[in-house]
Tab-separated table of C-alpha atoms and ligand atoms in Angstrom:
chain	number	residue	atom	x	y	z
X	136	MET	CA	95.025	76.356	125.163
X	137	LYS	CA	97.788	76.273	122.536
X	138	VAL	CA	98.629	79.160	120.503
X	139	ALA	CA	101.274	78.665	118.108
X	140	ILE	CA	102.991	81.468	115.799
X	141	ALA	CA	103.803	79.785	112.405
X	142	LYS	CA	106.796	80.788	110.207
X	143	GLU	CA	105.602	82.435	107.249
X	144	THR	CA	106.661	80.527	103.839
X	145	ALA	CA	104.815	82.893	101.295
X	146	PRO	CA	107.835	84.099	98.998
X	147	ASN	CA	109.350	87.715	100.392
X	148	GLU	CA	107.357	87.634	103.422
X	149	ARG	CA	109.533	88.318	106.211
X	150	ARG	CA	106.965	89.514	108.914
X	151	VAL	CA	105.731	87.325	111.995
X	152	ALA	CA	102.552	87.252	113.719
X	153	LEU	CA	103.736	87.711	116.950
X	154	VAL	CA	106.206	89.852	118.418
X	155	PRO	CA	107.565	89.209	122.045
X	156	GLU	CA	106.320	92.342	123.540
X	157	VAL	CA	103.065	91.267	123.238
X	158	ILE	CA	103.558	87.570	124.498
X	159	GLY	CA	102.987	88.368	128.172
X	160	LYS	CA	99.369	89.387	127.891
X	161	LEU	CA	98.461	86.167	126.149
X	162	VAL	CA	100.371	84.213	128.759
X	163	ASN	CA	98.581	86.331	131.408
X	164	ALA	CA	95.321	85.314	129.614
X	165	GLY	CA	96.302	81.532	130.557
X	166	LEU	CA	97.396	80.651	127.121
X	167	GLU	CA	100.565	78.797	126.227
X	168	VAL	CA	102.682	80.546	123.371
X	169	LEU	CA	104.740	78.127	121.215
X	170	VAL	CA	106.572	79.444	118.562
X	171	GLU	CA	108.011	77.681	115.238
X	172	SER	CA	111.695	78.021	115.360
X	173	GLY	CA	112.926	80.733	113.144
X	174	ALA	CA	109.503	82.431	113.096
X	175	GLY	CA	111.177	85.844	113.732
X	176	GLU	CA	114.059	85.417	111.788
X	177	GLY	CA	112.948	87.742	109.048
X	178	SER	CA	111.669	90.664	111.173
X	179	ALA	CA	115.338	90.096	113.535
X	180	ILE	CA	113.740	88.632	116.242
X	181	PRO	CA	115.651	85.545	117.741
X	182	ASP	CA	114.109	82.358	119.298
X	183	SER	CA	115.674	83.469	122.384
X	184	ALA	CA	113.824	86.888	122.576
X	185	TYR	CA	110.490	84.680	122.234
X	186	VAL	CA	111.893	82.387	125.149
X	187	GLU	CA	112.624	85.224	127.053
X	188	ALA	CA	109.027	86.652	126.969
X	189	GLY	CA	107.630	83.548	128.156
X	190	ALA	CA	107.079	81.556	125.012
X	191	ALA	CA	108.762	78.162	124.334
X	192	ILE	CA	110.100	77.239	120.609
X	193	ILE	CA	108.978	74.184	119.082
X	194	PRO	CA	109.822	72.780	115.358
X	195	THR	CA	107.513	73.046	112.271
X	196	SER	CA	106.276	69.558	112.546
X	197	LYS	CA	104.378	70.635	116.057
X	198	VAL	CA	102.775	73.969	114.918
X	199	ASP	CA	99.638	71.839	113.943
X	200	ASP	CA	98.961	70.191	117.304
X	201	ALA	CA	98.104	73.897	118.630
X	202	ASP	CA	94.789	74.917	119.236
X	203	VAL	CA	95.038	77.920	117.551
X	204	VAL	CA	97.434	78.994	114.613
X	205	LEU	CA	98.478	82.660	114.094
X	206	ARG	CA	99.635	83.466	111.071
X	207	VAL	CA	100.334	86.804	108.666
X	208	GLN	CA	99.173	85.288	105.374
X	209	LYS	CA	97.034	82.736	104.366
X	210	PRO	CA	98.233	79.283	104.298
X	211	SER	CA	99.374	77.550	101.215
X	212	ALA	CA	97.390	74.233	100.110
X	213	ALA	CA	100.008	72.042	101.541
X	214	GLU	CA	99.581	73.804	104.883
X	215	VAL	CA	96.122	73.789	104.828
X	216	LYS	CA	96.093	69.905	104.322
X	217	LYS	CA	98.000	69.706	107.622
X	218	LEU	CA	95.556	71.617	109.801
X	219	LYS	CA	93.209	69.596	111.691
X	220	SER	CA	89.403	69.525	112.616
X	221	GLY	CA	88.622	71.843	115.830
X	222	GLN	CA	91.565	74.056	115.053
X	223	THR	CA	91.501	77.964	114.700
X	224	LEU	CA	93.432	79.888	111.948
X	225	ILE	CA	94.027	83.326	112.429
X	226	GLY	CA	95.573	85.725	109.821
X	227	LEU	CA	94.934	87.981	106.658
X	228	LEU	CA	93.425	85.078	105.005
X	229	GLN	CA	91.641	87.381	102.102
X	230	PRO	CA	88.715	85.311	101.530
X	231	LEU	CA	87.012	87.894	99.138
X	232	ILE	CA	89.956	87.240	97.008
X	233	ASP	CA	90.553	83.660	97.410
X	234	PRO	CA	87.283	81.865	98.598
X	235	GLN	CA	88.700	78.361	97.383
X	236	THR	CA	91.033	78.620	100.535
X	237	ALA	CA	88.286	79.291	102.805
X	238	GLN	CA	86.158	76.203	101.490
X	239	ALA	CA	89.146	74.153	101.864
X	240	LEU	CA	89.458	75.199	105.462
X	241	ALA	CA	85.907	74.869	106.206
X	242	ASP	CA	85.869	71.113	104.603
X	243	LYS	CA	88.754	70.416	107.179
X	244	GLY	CA	86.602	71.751	109.733
X	245	VAL	CA	88.973	74.560	110.605
X	246	THR	CA	87.693	77.876	112.219
X	247	ALA	CA	88.978	80.735	110.048
X	248	VAL	CA	89.405	84.018	111.423
X	249	SER	CA	90.490	86.776	109.068
X	250	LEU	CA	91.659	89.820	109.904
X	251	ASP	CA	90.644	91.836	106.794
X	252	ALA	CA	86.982	91.167	107.532
X	253	LEU	CA	87.121	93.167	110.699
X	254	PRO	CA	84.348	96.041	110.662
X	255	ARG	CA	87.050	99.084	110.376
X	256	THR	CA	84.362	101.835	111.876
X	257	LEU	CA	84.130	100.130	115.216
X	258	SER	CA	85.661	102.192	117.804
X	259	ARG	CA	86.557	99.125	120.177
X	260	ALA	CA	87.862	97.292	116.905
X	261	GLN	CA	90.443	99.761	115.881
X	262	THR	CA	93.363	97.979	118.183
X	263	MET	CA	92.506	94.753	115.666
X	264	ASP	CA	92.812	96.641	112.390
X	265	ALA	CA	95.651	95.018	110.498
X	266	LEU	CA	94.436	96.450	107.242
X	267	SER	CA	95.136	100.113	108.531
X	268	SER	CA	98.175	99.447	110.427
X	269	GLN	CA	99.969	97.598	107.484
X	270	ALA	CA	98.616	100.110	105.070
X	271	ASN	CA	100.237	102.911	107.360
X	272	VAL	CA	103.285	100.886	106.881
X	273	GLY	CA	103.063	100.761	103.165
X	274	GLY	CA	102.323	104.355	102.710
X	275	TYR	CA	105.287	105.644	104.741
X	276	LYS	CA	107.650	102.775	102.781
X	277	ALA	CA	106.278	104.310	99.349
X	278	VAL	CA	107.560	107.551	99.844
X	279	ILE	CA	110.602	106.563	101.097
X	280	LEU	CA	111.111	104.033	98.076
X	281	ALA	CA	110.590	107.506	95.692
X	282	ALA	CA	112.850	109.533	97.731
X	283	GLU	CA	115.425	106.879	97.201
X	284	ALA	CA	114.912	106.319	93.413
X	285	TYR	CA	114.571	110.322	92.853
X	286	GLY	CA	117.936	111.481	92.018
X	287	ARG	CA	117.360	115.071	93.528
X	288	TYR	CA	116.247	116.253	97.018
X	289	PHE	CA	112.572	116.426	98.643
X	290	PRO	CA	113.068	119.575	100.410
X	291	LEU	CA	113.978	123.238	99.329
X	292	LEU	CA	117.571	123.329	100.276
X	293	THR	CA	119.636	126.495	100.022
X	294	THR	CA	123.349	126.100	100.353
X	295	ALA	CA	126.500	127.679	99.368
X	296	ALA	CA	126.692	125.476	96.138
X	297	GLY	CA	123.020	126.932	95.064
X	298	THR	CA	119.176	125.983	96.055
X	299	ALA	CA	117.338	122.897	95.250
X	300	LYS	CA	113.746	123.288	94.391
X	301	PRO	CA	111.501	121.096	96.673
X	302	ALA	CA	110.010	118.088	94.850
X	303	ASN	CA	106.568	118.065	93.652
X	304	VAL	CA	104.750	115.049	94.736
X	305	LEU	CA	101.178	114.025	93.962
X	306	ILE	CA	99.270	111.536	96.132
X	307	LEU	CA	96.201	109.494	94.153
X	308	GLY	CA	93.955	107.811	96.783
X	309	ILE	CA	93.578	109.617	100.501
X	310	GLY	CA	92.549	106.336	102.468
X	311	VAL	CA	94.792	105.178	105.350
X	312	ALA	CA	97.883	104.604	103.074
X	313	GLY	CA	97.507	107.729	101.195
X	314	LEU	CA	97.429	109.710	104.376
X	315	GLN	CA	100.667	108.765	105.620
X	316	ALA	CA	102.187	108.939	102.163
X	317	ILE	CA	100.957	112.917	102.444
X	318	ALA	CA	102.531	113.190	106.066
X	319	THR	CA	105.850	111.775	105.396
X	320	ALA	CA	106.316	113.459	102.002
X	321	ARG	CA	105.587	116.424	104.049
X	322	ARG	CA	108.342	115.660	106.775
X	323	LEU	CA	110.453	115.128	103.827
X	324	GLY	CA	109.663	118.744	102.674
X	325	ALA	CA	108.411	117.881	99.374
X	326	GLN	CA	105.109	120.184	98.077
X	327	VAL	CA	102.415	117.603	98.357
X	328	LYS	CA	99.192	117.405	95.940
X	329	ALA	CA	96.825	115.015	96.725
X	330	TYR	CA	93.419	113.537	95.150
X	331	ASP	CA	90.557	111.143	95.840
X	332	VAL	CA	86.868	110.438	94.465
X	333	ARG	CA	85.680	111.014	98.113
X	334	SER	CA	85.282	114.653	98.701
X	335	GLU	CA	85.733	114.249	102.538
X	336	THR	CA	89.223	113.440	102.460
X	337	LYS	CA	89.630	117.226	101.209
X	338	GLU	CA	89.801	118.361	104.785
X	339	GLN	CA	92.009	115.689	105.797
X	340	ALA	CA	94.232	115.952	102.976
X	341	GLN	CA	94.626	119.731	104.028
X	342	SER	CA	95.053	119.312	107.618
X	343	LEU	CA	98.411	117.289	106.794
X	344	GLY	CA	99.527	120.245	104.703
X	345	ALA	CA	98.844	119.000	101.225
X	346	GLN	CA	96.909	120.805	98.641
X	347	PHE	CA	93.877	118.626	97.584
X	348	LEU	CA	93.127	118.684	93.605
X	349	GLU	CA	89.440	119.330	92.795
X	350	LEU	CA	88.617	117.779	89.624
X	351	LYS	CA	85.681	119.034	87.440
X	352	SER	CA	84.816	115.968	85.761
X	353	VAL	CA	84.061	113.448	88.648
X	354	ALA	CA	81.800	113.970	91.275
X	355	ASP	CA	81.990	112.393	94.617
X	356	ALA	CA	81.990	108.993	94.424
X	357	ALA	CA	81.819	107.623	98.319
X	358	GLY	CA	80.661	104.340	98.670
X	359	SER	CA	79.586	102.486	101.934
X	360	GLY	CA	81.373	101.991	104.576
X	361	GLY	CA	83.793	104.846	104.081
X	362	TYR	CA	85.212	103.173	100.914
X	363	ALA	CA	84.851	104.517	97.342
X	364	ARG	CA	82.374	103.255	94.683
X	365	GLU	CA	83.493	102.108	91.279
X	366	LEU	CA	83.524	104.566	88.602
X	367	THR	CA	81.678	104.319	85.282
X	368	ALA	CA	83.805	103.911	82.197
X	369	GLU	CA	82.667	107.489	81.358
X	370	GLU	CA	83.688	109.170	84.788
X	371	ARG	CA	87.165	106.702	84.433
X	372	ALA	CA	88.176	108.168	81.174
X	373	ALA	CA	86.911	111.909	82.257
X	374	GLN	CA	89.050	111.609	85.424
X	375	GLN	CA	91.998	110.206	83.445
X	376	GLN	CA	92.041	112.848	80.861
X	377	GLU	CA	91.660	115.520	83.917
X	378	LEU	CA	94.498	113.659	85.857
X	379	ASN	CA	96.770	113.742	82.837
X	380	GLY	CA	97.108	117.587	82.988
X	381	TYR	CA	98.530	117.493	86.590
X	382	ILE	CA	100.846	114.363	86.430
X	383	GLY	CA	103.044	115.802	83.711
X	384	GLY	CA	104.123	118.627	86.036
X	385	MET	CA	104.801	116.305	88.818
X	386	ASP	CA	108.351	114.597	90.344
X	387	VAL	CA	106.963	112.145	91.847
X	388	VAL	CA	103.519	110.060	92.128
X	389	ILE	CA	102.308	107.817	94.489
X	390	THR	CA	99.058	105.664	93.812
X	391	THR	CA	96.988	104.285	96.694
X	392	ALA	CA	93.561	103.997	94.925
X	393	GLN	CA	91.495	100.335	95.850
X	394	VAL	CA	87.659	99.643	95.323
X	395	PRO	CA	86.839	96.466	97.561
X	396	GLY	CA	86.478	93.487	95.590
X	397	ARG	CA	86.999	95.429	92.103
X	398	ARG	CA	90.199	95.818	89.950
X	399	PRO	CA	92.251	98.802	91.166
X	400	PRO	CA	91.131	101.910	89.015
X	401	VAL	CA	93.810	103.018	86.415
X	402	LEU	CA	94.720	106.773	87.374
X	403	VAL	CA	97.836	107.087	85.486
X	404	THR	CA	97.812	106.052	81.912
X	405	ALA	CA	100.635	105.532	79.605
X	406	ASP	CA	99.982	108.785	77.927
X	407	ALA	CA	100.375	110.620	81.094
X	408	VAL	CA	103.595	108.907	81.662
X	409	LYS	CA	104.883	110.185	78.341
X	410	LEU	CA	104.099	114.038	79.719
X	411	MET	CA	106.736	113.105	82.892
X	412	LYS	CA	110.107	114.551	83.042
X	413	PRO	CA	112.912	112.306	82.539
X	414	GLY	CA	114.137	111.218	86.498
X	415	SER	CA	110.393	111.458	87.630
X	416	VAL	CA	109.385	108.226	89.943
X	417	ILE	CA	105.869	106.670	89.988
X	418	VAL	CA	105.463	104.011	93.178
X	419	ASP	CA	102.037	102.017	92.443
X	420	MET	CA	100.874	100.750	96.044
X	421	ALA	CA	97.951	99.391	94.247
X	422	ALA	CA	100.070	96.825	92.024
X	423	SER	CA	98.939	93.184	92.102
X	424	ASP	CA	98.244	90.395	89.769
X	425	LEU	CA	94.588	92.308	89.458
X	426	GLY	CA	96.364	95.252	87.992
X	427	GLY	CA	97.293	98.660	89.736
X	428	ASN	CA	96.686	102.021	89.061
X	429	VAL	CA	99.293	102.968	86.772
X	430	GLU	CA	98.870	101.299	82.964
X	431	LEU	CA	102.249	100.367	82.869
X	432	SER	CA	103.139	98.829	86.208
X	433	GLN	CA	104.472	95.394	86.720
X	434	PRO	CA	103.632	94.011	89.666
X	435	GLY	CA	106.947	93.204	91.786
X	436	GLU	CA	108.867	95.063	89.502
X	437	THR	CA	110.574	98.275	88.685
X	438	ILE	CA	111.084	99.667	85.057
X	439	VAL	CA	112.359	102.762	83.318
X	440	THR	CA	110.544	103.768	80.625
X	441	GLU	CA	111.761	105.255	77.385
X	442	ASN	CA	111.256	108.605	78.662
X	443	GLY	CA	113.288	108.059	81.740
X	444	VAL	CA	110.553	107.872	84.259
X	445	THR	CA	110.960	105.135	87.058
X	446	ILE	CA	107.909	103.096	87.829
X	447	ILE	CA	107.787	100.826	91.153
X	448	ALA	CA	105.084	98.472	91.726
X	449	PRO	CA	105.824	96.590	94.679
X	450	THR	CA	103.016	94.095	95.824
X	451	ASN	CA	103.973	93.843	99.818
X	452	LEU	CA	105.654	97.207	100.802
X	453	PRO	CA	104.889	95.953	104.727
X	454	ALA	CA	107.153	92.738	104.424
X	455	THR	CA	109.948	95.355	103.248
X	456	MET	CA	110.007	96.948	106.918
X	457	PRO	CA	109.268	93.714	108.506
X	458	ALA	CA	110.242	94.441	112.324
X	459	GLY	CA	108.232	97.885	112.306
X	460	ALA	CA	105.002	95.785	110.277
X	461	SER	CA	105.163	92.899	112.824
X	462	ALA	CA	105.143	94.936	115.753
X	463	PHE	CA	102.031	96.364	114.748
X	464	TYR	CA	100.426	93.407	113.292
X	465	ALA	CA	101.298	91.638	116.677
X	466	ARG	CA	99.433	94.303	118.504
X	467	ASN	CA	96.476	93.828	115.898
X	468	ILE	CA	96.023	89.947	115.988
X	469	SER	CA	96.732	89.756	119.882
X	470	ALA	CA	93.819	91.878	120.653
X	471	LEU	CA	91.537	90.453	118.179
X	472	LEU	CA	92.626	86.824	119.637
X	473	LEU	CA	92.187	88.173	123.400
X	474	HIS	CA	88.420	89.306	122.444
X	475	MET	CA	87.676	85.835	121.506
X	476	VAL	CA	89.083	84.341	124.719
X	477	LYS	CA	87.023	83.744	127.753
X	478	ASP	CA	88.739	81.661	130.721
X	479	GLY	CA	91.582	80.881	128.904
X	480	ASN	CA	89.599	79.351	125.768
X	481	LEU	CA	88.402	80.314	122.640
X	482	ASP	CA	84.596	81.362	122.648
X	483	ILE	CA	83.187	81.858	119.484
X	484	ASP	CA	80.376	84.029	119.762
X	485	LEU	CA	79.162	84.873	116.125
X	486	SER	CA	76.236	87.054	117.606
X	487	ASP	CA	79.373	89.363	118.391
X	488	GLU	CA	79.955	92.204	116.246
X	489	ILE	CA	83.336	91.734	115.710
X	490	THR	CA	83.771	87.796	116.052
X	491	GLY	CA	80.509	87.446	113.814
X	492	ALA	CA	82.213	89.698	111.232
X	493	VAL	CA	85.702	87.731	111.215
X	494	VAL	CA	84.842	84.374	111.416
X	495	ILE	CA	85.012	83.122	107.706
X	496	THR	CA	84.399	79.221	108.402
X	497	HIS	CA	83.113	77.667	111.656
X	498	GLY	CA	81.909	74.100	112.298
X	499	GLY	CA	82.725	72.656	108.955
X	500	LYS	CA	80.665	75.343	107.108
X	501	VAL	CA	81.500	78.731	105.354
X	502	VAL	CA	79.669	81.373	107.933
X	503	GLN	CA	80.629	84.706	106.145
X	504	GLU	CA	77.944	85.960	103.692
X	505	ALA	CA	80.280	87.668	101.418
X	506	THR	CA	82.727	84.644	100.881
X	507	ALA	CA	79.593	82.155	100.554
X	508	LYS	CA	78.166	84.393	97.954
X	509	LEU	CA	81.537	84.011	96.135
X	510	LEU	CA	81.606	80.339	96.404
X	511	GLY	CA	78.080	80.518	95.051
X	512	ILE	CA	76.831	78.595	98.217
X	513	GLU	CA	74.361	79.272	100.850
X	514	VAL	CA	75.541	80.874	104.015
X	515	ALA	CA	75.241	78.493	106.935
X	516	LYS	CA	73.228	79.881	109.824
X	517	PRO	CA	75.454	80.153	112.765
X	518	GLU	CA	74.032	77.787	115.636
X	519	PRO	CA	72.117	79.258	118.573
X	520	LEU	CA	74.714	78.928	121.579
X	521	ALA	CA	72.302	78.414	124.463
X	522	PRO	CA	68.220	78.080	124.380
X	523	VAL	CA	67.084	81.249	125.653
X	524	ALA	CA	64.541	80.828	128.505
X	525	GLU	CA	63.263	84.530	128.583
X	526	PRO	CA	63.621	87.506	126.527
X	527	ALA	CA	66.746	89.354	127.795
X	528	PRO	CA	65.728	92.565	129.051
X	529	GLU	CA	66.989	95.558	126.640
X	530	PRO	CA	70.265	96.607	127.507
X	531	GLU	CA	71.073	100.272	127.786
X	532	ALA	CA	72.323	101.576	124.526
X	533	ALA	CA	75.958	101.644	124.946
X	534	PRO	CA	77.407	105.574	124.243
X	535	VAL	CA	78.371	105.505	120.396
X	536	ILE	CA	82.483	106.447	120.670
X	537	GLU	CA	83.387	107.634	117.465
X	538	PRO	CA	86.597	106.058	116.134
X	539	GLU	CA	89.526	108.717	115.745
X	540	PRO	CA	89.960	109.310	111.967
X	541	GLU	CA	93.302	108.058	110.659
X	542	ALA	CA	93.970	111.985	109.659
X	543	GLU	CA	93.608	113.272	112.855
X	544	ILE	CA	95.671	110.897	114.730
X	545	ILE	CA	98.654	111.437	112.112
X	546	GLU	CA	97.899	115.273	112.505
X	547	LYS	CA	98.161	114.908	116.276
X	548	VAL	CA	101.962	113.153	115.742
X	549	LEU	CA	102.688	116.154	113.454
X	550	GLU	CA	101.637	118.705	115.987
X	551	GLU	CA	103.348	116.778	118.952
X	552	GLU	CA	106.603	116.736	116.544
X	553	ALA	CA	106.349	120.542	116.058
X	554	ARG	CA	105.723	121.404	119.592
X	555	ALA	CA	109.066	118.986	120.368
X	556	GLU	CA	111.029	120.588	117.694
X	557	GLU	CA	109.990	124.044	119.196
X	558	ALA	CA	110.795	123.064	122.616
X	559	ALA	CA	114.050	121.528	121.545
X	560	GLN	CA	114.804	124.795	119.833
X	561	ALA	CA	114.048	126.900	122.928
X	562	THR	CA	116.345	124.787	125.015
X	563	GLU	CA	119.091	124.951	122.066
X	564	ALA	CA	118.692	129.196	122.428
X	565	ALA	CA	118.594	129.144	126.093
X	566	GLN	CA	121.807	127.069	126.248
X	567	ALA	CA	123.269	129.433	123.441
X	568	THR	CA	122.459	132.469	125.735
X	569	GLU	CA	123.860	131.042	128.714
X	570	ALA	CA	126.831	129.916	127.140
X	571	ALA	CA	126.939	133.633	125.715
X	572	GLU	CA	126.771	134.864	129.153
X	573	THR	CA	129.291	132.653	130.575
X	574	THR	CA	131.642	133.634	128.200
X	575	GLU	CA	131.214	137.253	128.560
X	576	THR	CA	131.519	136.647	132.550
X	577	THR	CA	134.680	134.858	132.237
X	578	GLU	CA	136.031	137.687	129.663
X	579	THR	CA	135.348	140.259	132.120
X	580	THR	CA	136.585	138.215	135.406
X	581	GLU	CA	139.905	137.412	133.498
X	582	GLU	CA	143.148	139.322	134.012
X	583	PRO	CA	143.785	141.633	131.212
X	584	GLU	CA	147.315	140.203	130.636
X	585	THR	CA	146.079	136.451	130.280
X	586	PRO	CA	146.908	135.415	126.532
X	587	LEU	CA	143.990	134.216	124.743
X	588	GLU	CA	143.954	130.418	123.775
X	589	THR	CA	145.472	130.009	120.339
X	590	PRO	CA	143.213	128.401	117.855
X	591	GLU	CA	145.791	125.020	117.577
X	592	THR	CA	145.347	124.611	120.731
X	593	SER	CA	141.829	124.738	121.096
X	594	THR	CA	141.356	122.621	117.744
X	595	THR	CA	143.985	119.774	117.694
X	596	ASP	CA	143.024	117.734	120.304
X	597	GLY	CA	139.083	118.268	119.964
X	598	GLY	CA	139.031	120.542	123.021
X	599	LYS	CA	139.527	117.204	125.516
X	600	SER	CA	142.719	118.720	126.832
S	166	NAD	P1	91.066	101.429	100.308
S	166	NAD	O1	92.472	101.029	100.211
S	166	NAD	O2	90.216	101.185	99.735
S	166	NAD	O3	91.219	102.859	99.194
S	166	NAD	C1	92.290	103.985	99.202
S	166	NAD	C2	91.458	105.187	98.855
S	166	NAD	O4	91.401	105.105	97.486
S	166	NAD	C3	90.362	105.566	99.367
S	166	NAD	O5	90.292	106.913	99.719
S	166	NAD	C4	89.385	105.526	98.130
S	166	NAD	O6	88.346	106.495	98.344
S	166	NAD	C5	90.474	105.846	96.970
S	166	NAD	N1	89.841	105.582	95.789
S	166	NAD	C6	89.228	104.813	94.999
S	166	NAD	N2	88.943	104.838	93.769
S	166	NAD	C7	89.597	106.011	93.540
S	166	NAD	C8	89.572	106.612	92.197
S	166	NAD	N3	89.106	106.173	91.100
S	166	NAD	N4	90.240	107.987	92.263
S	166	NAD	C9	91.125	108.403	93.150
S	166	NAD	N5	91.095	107.901	94.299
S	166	NAD	C10	89.942	106.533	94.806
S	166	NAD	O7	91.172	102.426	101.526
S	166	NAD	P2	91.656	102.383	103.081
S	166	NAD	O8	92.601	102.948	103.426
S	166	NAD	O9	91.339	101.041	103.327
S	166	NAD	O10	90.460	103.203	103.734
S	166	NAD	C11	89.392	103.003	103.366
S	166	NAD	C12	87.940	103.715	104.408
S	166	NAD	O11	88.333	103.294	105.872
S	166	NAD	C13	88.297	105.085	104.617
S	166	NAD	O12	86.998	105.960	104.579
S	166	NAD	C14	88.934	105.342	105.714
S	166	NAD	O13	88.771	106.637	106.329
S	166	NAD	C15	88.120	104.459	106.583
S	166	NAD	N6	89.048	103.992	107.722
S	166	NAD	C16	88.630	104.571	108.987
S	166	NAD	C17	89.325	103.970	110.118
S	166	NAD	C18	88.699	104.648	111.518
S	166	NAD	O14	87.364	105.073	111.397
S	166	NAD	N7	89.409	105.063	112.544
S	166	NAD	C19	90.280	103.132	110.203
S	166	NAD	C20	90.719	102.681	109.047
S	166	NAD	C21	89.945	102.867	107.874
């Protein structure tokens, strides 16, 4: 079976669906991997690296001859037209934001598989979770952008020239991106406060060293599947009012709040921005054409308000860190592809918990309920795979393995870093003691009349002579 990696064509998209490191696994599974020439350019991966890993380079015109096409973003209307019946397309297709493209793919007879439809709380699907891997990159990069735009230090710094106070950073929304933003801002030495409407995030934020803000105006607003529910208009107004009291005192605010299938909630109003000091920075990670968490943010732009607050509203942060983001994405998409491959061929088993969730169109029809609902059509029932002769015996219930929460993963990394730092400090101290002892021994064994090395001889040649 031929699997092609298409070069991304969306504006400013620099990621690529597969990186050379994962090609071996696909080849071992009996797949022929074809890469559109230049597909890895944006992520600094030359064609030759793909060839060395076992793939073949093909021109653009040959991509649509493959049985499976892998992408990061959904195809353009022109690209959909070129696809052929019976082909499978895998990517972040966003069927709930753009159900029309899903319909066009169904009309073409293409099997559309969307990574953003993956059930996120299934333990065995974690390696395929592209939303998490890309949110992780985004949360990290948002803090880096904020630190770059902020004209002062993030950490507390005591120098001969004076002391710099640590930056006060507020993270709004403690999902995957928010947790990574907390961890990154803490690593840079900032004082971090964080807030989310889901009260279960309190412990997660605290475990990463952030202070959790508890608002009196909004009770827990956890929705289904680990996501937040949309707040009522009254709750929203009360929340904004209460948040204003905190935002004014912040140097940096990073917003990551989302509600599935809805406009992102406005958490930082224009009035709140007026309360901030000149030089403060806001990064609105939720900004898109649907709106954002910051009333004044303009998607894709950086603006400076009259009172000197910089508002950055990036719309595709993972694409600004393309090599790192592609490496994670490649592991996600290859894990999902291999999950659906049997004996070197695709086996679309819609009764499988993972496959059934990510397949949006199949056999010329929209088969995913949520997308069909948006299109106002009946969801097509998946065809039975084979006649069932006898009821199969009840399988033994598999042990339920709880997925490792994102906060715990990040916390473990931080602990490992702390341990590594402690070990490095201990080694350094041991080396210093050893050096001191050696000097002492040398000094005591030296002949008393041996003249000491002059400072000139020890420094002018860098000690190399
Ligand atoms: P998301 O991008 O949908 O939203 C980001 C955060 O914004 C969420 O934490 C949400 O509660 C918060 N939010 C929404 N409205 C808000 C408001 N008005 N004020 C403040 N905060 C608000 O979330 P996500 O990062 O995609 O994560 C969604 C869920 O999936 C989380 O529960 C996460 O823990 C879970 N998840 C679990 C795993 C796992 O089990 N390993 C992996 C990935 C995600």
